[in-house]
PDB file of N, CA, C and O in Angstrom:
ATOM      1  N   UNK O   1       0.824  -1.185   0.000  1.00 88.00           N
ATOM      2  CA  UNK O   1       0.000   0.000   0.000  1.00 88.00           C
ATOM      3  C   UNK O   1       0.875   1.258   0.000  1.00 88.00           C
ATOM      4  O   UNK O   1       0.573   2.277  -0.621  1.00 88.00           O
ATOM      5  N   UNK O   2       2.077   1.101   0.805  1.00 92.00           N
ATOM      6  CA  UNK O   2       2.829   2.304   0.953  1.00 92.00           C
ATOM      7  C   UNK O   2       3.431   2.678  -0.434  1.00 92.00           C
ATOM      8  O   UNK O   2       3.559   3.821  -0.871  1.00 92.00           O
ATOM      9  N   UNK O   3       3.798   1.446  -1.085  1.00 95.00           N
ATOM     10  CA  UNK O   3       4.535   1.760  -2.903  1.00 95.00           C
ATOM     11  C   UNK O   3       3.308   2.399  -3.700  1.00 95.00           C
ATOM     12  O   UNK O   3       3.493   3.386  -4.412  1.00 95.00           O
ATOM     13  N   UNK O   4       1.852   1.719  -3.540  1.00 94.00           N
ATOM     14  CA  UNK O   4       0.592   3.084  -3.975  1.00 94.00           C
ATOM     15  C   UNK O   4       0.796   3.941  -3.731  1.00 94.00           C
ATOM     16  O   UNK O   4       1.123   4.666  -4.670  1.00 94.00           O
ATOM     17  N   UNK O   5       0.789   4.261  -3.024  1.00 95.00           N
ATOM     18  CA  UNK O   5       0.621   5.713  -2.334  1.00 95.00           C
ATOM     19  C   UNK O   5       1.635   6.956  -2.799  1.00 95.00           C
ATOM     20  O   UNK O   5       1.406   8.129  -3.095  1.00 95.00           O
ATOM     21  N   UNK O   6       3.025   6.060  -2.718  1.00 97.00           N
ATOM     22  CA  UNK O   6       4.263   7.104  -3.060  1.00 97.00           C
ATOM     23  C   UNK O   6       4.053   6.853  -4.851  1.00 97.00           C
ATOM     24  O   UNK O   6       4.732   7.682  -5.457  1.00 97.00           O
ATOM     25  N   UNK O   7       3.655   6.369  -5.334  1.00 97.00           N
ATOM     26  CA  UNK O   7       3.631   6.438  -6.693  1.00 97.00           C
ATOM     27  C   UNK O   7       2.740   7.308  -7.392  1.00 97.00           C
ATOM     28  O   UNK O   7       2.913   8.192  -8.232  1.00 97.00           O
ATOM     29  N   UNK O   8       1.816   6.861  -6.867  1.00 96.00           N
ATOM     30  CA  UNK O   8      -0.284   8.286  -6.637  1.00 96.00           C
ATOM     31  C   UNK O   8       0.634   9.909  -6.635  1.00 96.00           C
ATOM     32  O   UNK O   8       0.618  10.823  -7.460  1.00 96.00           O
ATOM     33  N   UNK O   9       1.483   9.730  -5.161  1.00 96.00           N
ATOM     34  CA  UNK O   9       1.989  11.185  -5.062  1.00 96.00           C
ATOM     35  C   UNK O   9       3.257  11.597  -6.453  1.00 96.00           C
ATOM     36  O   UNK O   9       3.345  12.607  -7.151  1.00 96.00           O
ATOM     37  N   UNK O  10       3.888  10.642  -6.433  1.00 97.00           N
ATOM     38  CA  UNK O  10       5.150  11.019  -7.718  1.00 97.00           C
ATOM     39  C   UNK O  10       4.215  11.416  -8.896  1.00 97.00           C
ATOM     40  O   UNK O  10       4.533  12.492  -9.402  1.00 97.00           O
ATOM     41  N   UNK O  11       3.295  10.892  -9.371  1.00 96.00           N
ATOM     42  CA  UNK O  11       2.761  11.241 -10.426  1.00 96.00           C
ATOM     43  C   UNK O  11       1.667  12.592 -10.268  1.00 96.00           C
ATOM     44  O   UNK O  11       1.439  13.325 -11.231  1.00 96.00           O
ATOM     45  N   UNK O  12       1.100  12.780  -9.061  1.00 96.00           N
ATOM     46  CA  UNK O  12       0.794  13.635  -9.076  1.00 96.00           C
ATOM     47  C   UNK O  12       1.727  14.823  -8.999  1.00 96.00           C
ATOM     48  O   UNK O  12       1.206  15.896  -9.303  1.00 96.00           O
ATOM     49  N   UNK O  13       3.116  14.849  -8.621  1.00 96.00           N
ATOM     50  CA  UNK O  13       4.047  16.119  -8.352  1.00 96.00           C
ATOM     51  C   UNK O  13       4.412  16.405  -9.219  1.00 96.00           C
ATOM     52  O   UNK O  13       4.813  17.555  -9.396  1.00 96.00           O
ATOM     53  N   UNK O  14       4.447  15.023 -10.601  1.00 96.00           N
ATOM     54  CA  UNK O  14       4.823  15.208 -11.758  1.00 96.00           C
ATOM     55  C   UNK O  14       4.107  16.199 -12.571  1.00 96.00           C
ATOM     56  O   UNK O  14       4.676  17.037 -13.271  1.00 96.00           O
ATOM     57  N   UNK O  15       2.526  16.039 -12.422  1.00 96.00           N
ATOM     58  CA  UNK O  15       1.549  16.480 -12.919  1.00 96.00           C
ATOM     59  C   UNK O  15       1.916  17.947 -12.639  1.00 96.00           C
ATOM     60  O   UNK O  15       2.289  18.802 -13.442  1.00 96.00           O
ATOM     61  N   UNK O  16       1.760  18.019 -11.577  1.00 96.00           N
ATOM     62  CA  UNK O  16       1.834  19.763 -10.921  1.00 96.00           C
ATOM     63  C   UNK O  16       2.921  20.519 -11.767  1.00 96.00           C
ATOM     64  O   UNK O  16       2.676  21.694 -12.042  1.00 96.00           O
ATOM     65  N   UNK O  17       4.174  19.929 -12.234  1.00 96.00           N
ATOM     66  CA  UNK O  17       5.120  20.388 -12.352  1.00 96.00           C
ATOM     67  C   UNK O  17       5.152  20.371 -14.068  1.00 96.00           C
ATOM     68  O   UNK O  17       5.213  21.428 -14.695  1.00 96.00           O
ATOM     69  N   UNK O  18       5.104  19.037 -14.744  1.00 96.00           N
ATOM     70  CA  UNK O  18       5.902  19.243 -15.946  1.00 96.00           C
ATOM     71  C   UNK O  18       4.527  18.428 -17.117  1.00 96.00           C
ATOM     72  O   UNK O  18       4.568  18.781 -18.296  1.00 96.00           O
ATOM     73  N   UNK O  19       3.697  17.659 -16.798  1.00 95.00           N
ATOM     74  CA  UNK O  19       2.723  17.017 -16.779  1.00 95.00           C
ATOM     75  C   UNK O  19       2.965  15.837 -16.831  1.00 95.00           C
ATOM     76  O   UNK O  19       4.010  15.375 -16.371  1.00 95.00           O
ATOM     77  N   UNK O  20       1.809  14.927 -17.552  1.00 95.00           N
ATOM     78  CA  UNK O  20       1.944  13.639 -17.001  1.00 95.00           C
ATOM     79  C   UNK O  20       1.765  13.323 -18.793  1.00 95.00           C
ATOM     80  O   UNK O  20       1.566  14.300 -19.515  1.00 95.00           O
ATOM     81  N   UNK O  21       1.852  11.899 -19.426  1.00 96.00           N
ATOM     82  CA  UNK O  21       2.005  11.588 -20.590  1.00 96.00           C
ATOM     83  C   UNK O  21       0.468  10.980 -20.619  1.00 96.00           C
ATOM     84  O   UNK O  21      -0.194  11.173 -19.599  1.00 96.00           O
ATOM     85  N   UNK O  22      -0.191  10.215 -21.781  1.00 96.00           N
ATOM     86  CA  UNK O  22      -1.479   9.772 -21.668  1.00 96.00           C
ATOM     87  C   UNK O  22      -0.972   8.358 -21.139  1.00 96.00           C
ATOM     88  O   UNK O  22      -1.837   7.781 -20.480  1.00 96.00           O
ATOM     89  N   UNK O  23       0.439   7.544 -21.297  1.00 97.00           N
ATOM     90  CA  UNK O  23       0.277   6.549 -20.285  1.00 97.00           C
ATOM     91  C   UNK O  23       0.467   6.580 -18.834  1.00 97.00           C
ATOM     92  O   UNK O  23       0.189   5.640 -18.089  1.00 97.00           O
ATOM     93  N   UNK O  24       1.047   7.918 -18.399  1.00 96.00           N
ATOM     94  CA  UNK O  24       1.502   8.182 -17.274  1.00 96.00           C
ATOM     95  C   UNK O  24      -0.124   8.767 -16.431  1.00 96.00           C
ATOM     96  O   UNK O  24      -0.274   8.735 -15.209  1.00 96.00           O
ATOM     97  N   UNK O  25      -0.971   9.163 -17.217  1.00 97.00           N
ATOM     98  CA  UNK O  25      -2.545   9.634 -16.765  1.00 97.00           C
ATOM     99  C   UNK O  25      -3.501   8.490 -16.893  1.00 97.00           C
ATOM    100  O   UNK O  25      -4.689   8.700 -16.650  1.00 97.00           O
ATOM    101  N   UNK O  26      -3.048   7.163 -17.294  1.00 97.00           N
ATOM    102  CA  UNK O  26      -4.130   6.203 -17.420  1.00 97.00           C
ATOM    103  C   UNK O  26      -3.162   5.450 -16.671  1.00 97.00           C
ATOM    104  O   UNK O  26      -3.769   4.379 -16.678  1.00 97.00           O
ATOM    105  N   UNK O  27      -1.855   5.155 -15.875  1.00 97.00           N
ATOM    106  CA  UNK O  27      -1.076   4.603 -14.827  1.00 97.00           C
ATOM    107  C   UNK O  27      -1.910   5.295 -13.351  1.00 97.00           C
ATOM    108  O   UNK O  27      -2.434   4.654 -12.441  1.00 97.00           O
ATOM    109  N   UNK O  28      -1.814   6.711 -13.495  1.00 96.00           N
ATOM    110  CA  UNK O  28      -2.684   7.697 -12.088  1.00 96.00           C
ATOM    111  C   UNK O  28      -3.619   7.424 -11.675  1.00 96.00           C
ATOM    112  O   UNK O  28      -3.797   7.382 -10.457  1.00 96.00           O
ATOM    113  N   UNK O  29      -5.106   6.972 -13.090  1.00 97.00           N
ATOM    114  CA  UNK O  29      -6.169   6.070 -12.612  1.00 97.00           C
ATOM    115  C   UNK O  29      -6.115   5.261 -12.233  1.00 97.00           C
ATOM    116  O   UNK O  29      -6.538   5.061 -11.095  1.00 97.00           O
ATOM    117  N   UNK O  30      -5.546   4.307 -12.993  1.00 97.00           N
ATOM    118  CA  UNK O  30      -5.342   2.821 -12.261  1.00 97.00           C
ATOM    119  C   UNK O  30      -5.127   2.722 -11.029  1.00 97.00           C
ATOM    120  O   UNK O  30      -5.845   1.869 -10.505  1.00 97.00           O
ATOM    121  N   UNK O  31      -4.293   3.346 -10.203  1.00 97.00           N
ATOM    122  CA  UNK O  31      -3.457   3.271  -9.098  1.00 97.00           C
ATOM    123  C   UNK O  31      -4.595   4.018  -8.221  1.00 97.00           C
ATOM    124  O   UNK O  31      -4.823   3.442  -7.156  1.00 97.00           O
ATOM    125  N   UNK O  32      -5.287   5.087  -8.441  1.00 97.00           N
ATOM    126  CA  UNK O  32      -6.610   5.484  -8.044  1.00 97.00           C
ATOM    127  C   UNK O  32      -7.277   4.926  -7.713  1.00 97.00           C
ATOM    128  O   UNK O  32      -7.664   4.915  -6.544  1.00 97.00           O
ATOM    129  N   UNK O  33      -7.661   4.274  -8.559  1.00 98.00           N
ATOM    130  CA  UNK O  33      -8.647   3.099  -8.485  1.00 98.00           C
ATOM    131  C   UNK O  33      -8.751   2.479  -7.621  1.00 98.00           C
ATOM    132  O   UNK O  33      -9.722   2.326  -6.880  1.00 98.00           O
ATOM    133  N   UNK O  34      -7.070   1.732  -7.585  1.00 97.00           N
ATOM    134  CA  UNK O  34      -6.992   0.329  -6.641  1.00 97.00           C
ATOM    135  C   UNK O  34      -7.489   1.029  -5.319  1.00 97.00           C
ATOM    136  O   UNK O  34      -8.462   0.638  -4.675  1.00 97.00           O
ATOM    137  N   UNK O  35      -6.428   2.483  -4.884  1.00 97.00           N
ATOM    138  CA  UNK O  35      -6.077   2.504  -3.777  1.00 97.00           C
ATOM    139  C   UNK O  35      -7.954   2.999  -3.224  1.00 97.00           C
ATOM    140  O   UNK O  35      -8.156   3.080  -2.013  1.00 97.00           O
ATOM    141  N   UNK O  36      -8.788   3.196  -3.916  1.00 97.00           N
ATOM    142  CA  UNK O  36     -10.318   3.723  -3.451  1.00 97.00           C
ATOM    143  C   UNK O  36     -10.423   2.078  -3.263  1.00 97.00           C
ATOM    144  O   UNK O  36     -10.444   1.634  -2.115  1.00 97.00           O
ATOM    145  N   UNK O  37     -10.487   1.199  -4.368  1.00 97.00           N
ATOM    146  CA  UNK O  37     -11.291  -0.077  -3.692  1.00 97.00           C
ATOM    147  C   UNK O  37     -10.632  -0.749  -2.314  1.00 97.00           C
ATOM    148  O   UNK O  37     -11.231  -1.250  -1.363  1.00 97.00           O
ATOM    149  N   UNK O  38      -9.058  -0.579  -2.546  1.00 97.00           N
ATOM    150  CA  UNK O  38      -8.573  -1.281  -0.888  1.00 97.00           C
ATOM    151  C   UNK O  38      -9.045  -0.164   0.363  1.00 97.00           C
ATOM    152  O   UNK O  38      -9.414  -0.468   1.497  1.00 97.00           O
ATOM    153  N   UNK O  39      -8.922   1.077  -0.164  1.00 96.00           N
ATOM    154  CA  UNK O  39      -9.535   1.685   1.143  1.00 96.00           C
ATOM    155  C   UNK O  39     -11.135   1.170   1.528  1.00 96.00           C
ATOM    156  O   UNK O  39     -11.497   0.791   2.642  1.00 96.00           O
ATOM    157  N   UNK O  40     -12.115   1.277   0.107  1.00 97.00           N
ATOM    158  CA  UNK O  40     -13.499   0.832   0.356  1.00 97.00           C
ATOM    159  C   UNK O  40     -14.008  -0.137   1.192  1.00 97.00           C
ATOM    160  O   UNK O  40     -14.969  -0.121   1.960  1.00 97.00           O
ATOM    161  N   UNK O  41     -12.984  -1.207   0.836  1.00 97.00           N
ATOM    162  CA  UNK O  41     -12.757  -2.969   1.565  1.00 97.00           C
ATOM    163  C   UNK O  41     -12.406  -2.731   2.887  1.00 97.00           C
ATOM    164  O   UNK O  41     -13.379  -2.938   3.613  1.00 97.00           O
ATOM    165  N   UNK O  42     -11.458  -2.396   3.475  1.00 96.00           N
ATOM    166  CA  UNK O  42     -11.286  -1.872   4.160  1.00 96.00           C
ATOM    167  C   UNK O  42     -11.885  -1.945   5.248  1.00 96.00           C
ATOM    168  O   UNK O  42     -11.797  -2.796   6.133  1.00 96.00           O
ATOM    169  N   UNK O  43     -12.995  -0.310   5.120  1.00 96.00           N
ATOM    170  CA  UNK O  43     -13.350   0.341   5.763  1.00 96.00           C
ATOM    171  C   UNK O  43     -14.550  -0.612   5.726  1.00 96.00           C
ATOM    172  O   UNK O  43     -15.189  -0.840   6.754  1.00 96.00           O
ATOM    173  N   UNK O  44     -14.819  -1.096   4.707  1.00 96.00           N
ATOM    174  CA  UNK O  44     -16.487  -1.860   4.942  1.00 96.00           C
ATOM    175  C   UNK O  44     -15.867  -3.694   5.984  1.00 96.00           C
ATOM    176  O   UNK O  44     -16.873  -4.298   6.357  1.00 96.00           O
ATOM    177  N   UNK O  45     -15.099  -4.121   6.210  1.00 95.00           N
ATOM    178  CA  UNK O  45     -14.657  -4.688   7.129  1.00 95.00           C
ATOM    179  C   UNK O  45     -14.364  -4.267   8.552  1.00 95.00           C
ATOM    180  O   UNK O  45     -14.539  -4.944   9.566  1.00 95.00           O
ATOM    181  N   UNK O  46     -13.924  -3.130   8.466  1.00 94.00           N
ATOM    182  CA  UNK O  46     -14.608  -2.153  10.431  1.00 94.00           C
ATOM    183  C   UNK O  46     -15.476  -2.501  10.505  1.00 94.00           C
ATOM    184  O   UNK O  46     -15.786  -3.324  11.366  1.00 94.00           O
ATOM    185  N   UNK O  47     -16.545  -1.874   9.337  1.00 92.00           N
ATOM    186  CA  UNK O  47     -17.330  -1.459   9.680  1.00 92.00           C
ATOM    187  C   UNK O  47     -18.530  -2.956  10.527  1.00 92.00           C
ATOM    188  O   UNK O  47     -19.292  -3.039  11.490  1.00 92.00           O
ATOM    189  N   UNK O  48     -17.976  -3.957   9.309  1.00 92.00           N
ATOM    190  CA  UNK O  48     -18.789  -5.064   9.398  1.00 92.00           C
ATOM    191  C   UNK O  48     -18.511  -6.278  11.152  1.00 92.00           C
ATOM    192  O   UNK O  48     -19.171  -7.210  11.611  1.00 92.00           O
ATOM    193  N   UNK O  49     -16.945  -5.427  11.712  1.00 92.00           N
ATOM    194  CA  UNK O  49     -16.792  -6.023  12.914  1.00 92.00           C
ATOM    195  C   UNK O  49     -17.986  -4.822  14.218  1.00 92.00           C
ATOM    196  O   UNK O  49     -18.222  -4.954  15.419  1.00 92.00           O
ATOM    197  N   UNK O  50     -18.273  -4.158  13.576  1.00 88.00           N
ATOM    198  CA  UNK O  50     -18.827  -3.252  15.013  1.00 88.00           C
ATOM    199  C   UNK O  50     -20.156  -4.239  15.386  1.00 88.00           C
ATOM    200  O   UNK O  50     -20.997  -4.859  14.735  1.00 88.00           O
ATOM    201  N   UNK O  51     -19.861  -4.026  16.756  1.00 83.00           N
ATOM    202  CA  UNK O  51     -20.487  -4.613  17.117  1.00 83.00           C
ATOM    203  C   UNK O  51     -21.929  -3.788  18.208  1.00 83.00           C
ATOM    204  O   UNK O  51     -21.401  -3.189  19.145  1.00 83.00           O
ATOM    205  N   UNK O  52     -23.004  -3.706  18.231  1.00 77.00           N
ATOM    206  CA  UNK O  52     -24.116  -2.299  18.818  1.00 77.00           C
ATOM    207  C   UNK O  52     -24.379  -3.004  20.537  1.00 77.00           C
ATOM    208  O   UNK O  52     -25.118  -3.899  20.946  1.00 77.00           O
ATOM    209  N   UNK O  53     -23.778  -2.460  20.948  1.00 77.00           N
ATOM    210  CA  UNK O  53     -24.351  -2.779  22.436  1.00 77.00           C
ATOM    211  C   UNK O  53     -25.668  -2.841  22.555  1.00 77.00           C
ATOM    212  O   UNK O  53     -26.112  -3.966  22.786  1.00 77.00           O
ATOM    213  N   UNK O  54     -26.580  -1.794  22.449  1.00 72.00           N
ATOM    214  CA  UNK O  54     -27.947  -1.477  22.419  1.00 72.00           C
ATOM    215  C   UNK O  54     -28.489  -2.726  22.129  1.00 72.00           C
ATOM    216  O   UNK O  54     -29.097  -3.264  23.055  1.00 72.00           O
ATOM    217  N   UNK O  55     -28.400  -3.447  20.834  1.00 58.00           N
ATOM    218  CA  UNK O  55     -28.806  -4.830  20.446  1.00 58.00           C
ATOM    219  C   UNK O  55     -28.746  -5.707  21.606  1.00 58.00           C
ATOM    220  O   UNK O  55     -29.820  -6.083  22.076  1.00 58.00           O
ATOM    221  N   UNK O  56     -27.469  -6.157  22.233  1.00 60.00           N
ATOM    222  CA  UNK O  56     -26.875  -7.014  23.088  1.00 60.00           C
ATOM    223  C   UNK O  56     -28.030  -6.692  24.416  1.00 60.00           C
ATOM    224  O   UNK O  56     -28.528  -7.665  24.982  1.00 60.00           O
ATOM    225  N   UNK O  57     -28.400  -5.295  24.849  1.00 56.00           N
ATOM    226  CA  UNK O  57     -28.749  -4.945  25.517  1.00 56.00           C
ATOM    227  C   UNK O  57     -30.742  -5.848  26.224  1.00 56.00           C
ATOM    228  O   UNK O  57     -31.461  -6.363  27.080  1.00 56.00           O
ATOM    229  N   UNK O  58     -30.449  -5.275  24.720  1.00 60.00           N
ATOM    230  CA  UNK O  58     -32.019  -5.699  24.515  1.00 60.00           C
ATOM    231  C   UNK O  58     -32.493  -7.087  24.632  1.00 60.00           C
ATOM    232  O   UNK O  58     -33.518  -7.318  25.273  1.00 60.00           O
ATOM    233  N   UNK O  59     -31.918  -7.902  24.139  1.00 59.00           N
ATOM    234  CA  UNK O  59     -32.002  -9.562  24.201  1.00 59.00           C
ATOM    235  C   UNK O  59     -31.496  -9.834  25.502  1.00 59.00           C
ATOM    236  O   UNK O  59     -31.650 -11.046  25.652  1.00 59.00           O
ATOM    237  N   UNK O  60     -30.849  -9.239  26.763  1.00 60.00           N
ATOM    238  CA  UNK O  60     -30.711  -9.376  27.988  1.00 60.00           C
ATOM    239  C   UNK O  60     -32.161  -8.730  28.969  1.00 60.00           C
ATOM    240  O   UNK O  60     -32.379  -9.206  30.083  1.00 60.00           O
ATOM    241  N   UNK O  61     -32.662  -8.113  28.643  1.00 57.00           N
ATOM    242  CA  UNK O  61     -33.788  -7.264  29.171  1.00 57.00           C
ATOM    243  C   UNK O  61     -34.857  -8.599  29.599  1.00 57.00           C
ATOM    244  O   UNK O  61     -35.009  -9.585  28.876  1.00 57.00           O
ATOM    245  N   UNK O  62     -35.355  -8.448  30.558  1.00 61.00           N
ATOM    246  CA  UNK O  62     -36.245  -9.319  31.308  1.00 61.00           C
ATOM    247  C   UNK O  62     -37.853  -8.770  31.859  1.00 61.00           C
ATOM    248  O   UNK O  62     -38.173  -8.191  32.897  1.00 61.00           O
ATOM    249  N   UNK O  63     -38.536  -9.151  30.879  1.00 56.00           N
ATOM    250  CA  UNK O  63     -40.149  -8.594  31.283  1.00 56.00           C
ATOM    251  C   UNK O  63     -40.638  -9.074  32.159  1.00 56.00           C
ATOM    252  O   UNK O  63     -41.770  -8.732  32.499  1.00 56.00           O
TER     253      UNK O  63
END
């Protein structure tokens, strides 16, 4: 993830500076791409460990 990341930024500094070529701007997506779906995955795996007390709560409750 860390070689994404520094590559995302090289090409973007490139961009800023001198530009980027049409394979060097369809390399930027790609690498875009990935790094949105591994973040997406990710984050939807937190998300899928949380666990709601409130729930837990409720199925302990005694009428």
């Amino acid at each position: 993830m860390d070689k994404l990341i520094a590559r995302i930024n090289e090409l973007s500094r490139k961009n800023k500076t001198v530009g980027l070529t049409d394979e060097e701007t369809t390399e930027r997506d790609e690498l875009r791409r990935q790094y949105l779906n591994n973040f997406k995955s990710n984050f939807r795996q937190q998300l899928d460990t949380i666990k709601y007390v409130e729930d837990e709560d409720q199925d302990n409750v005694k009428h």
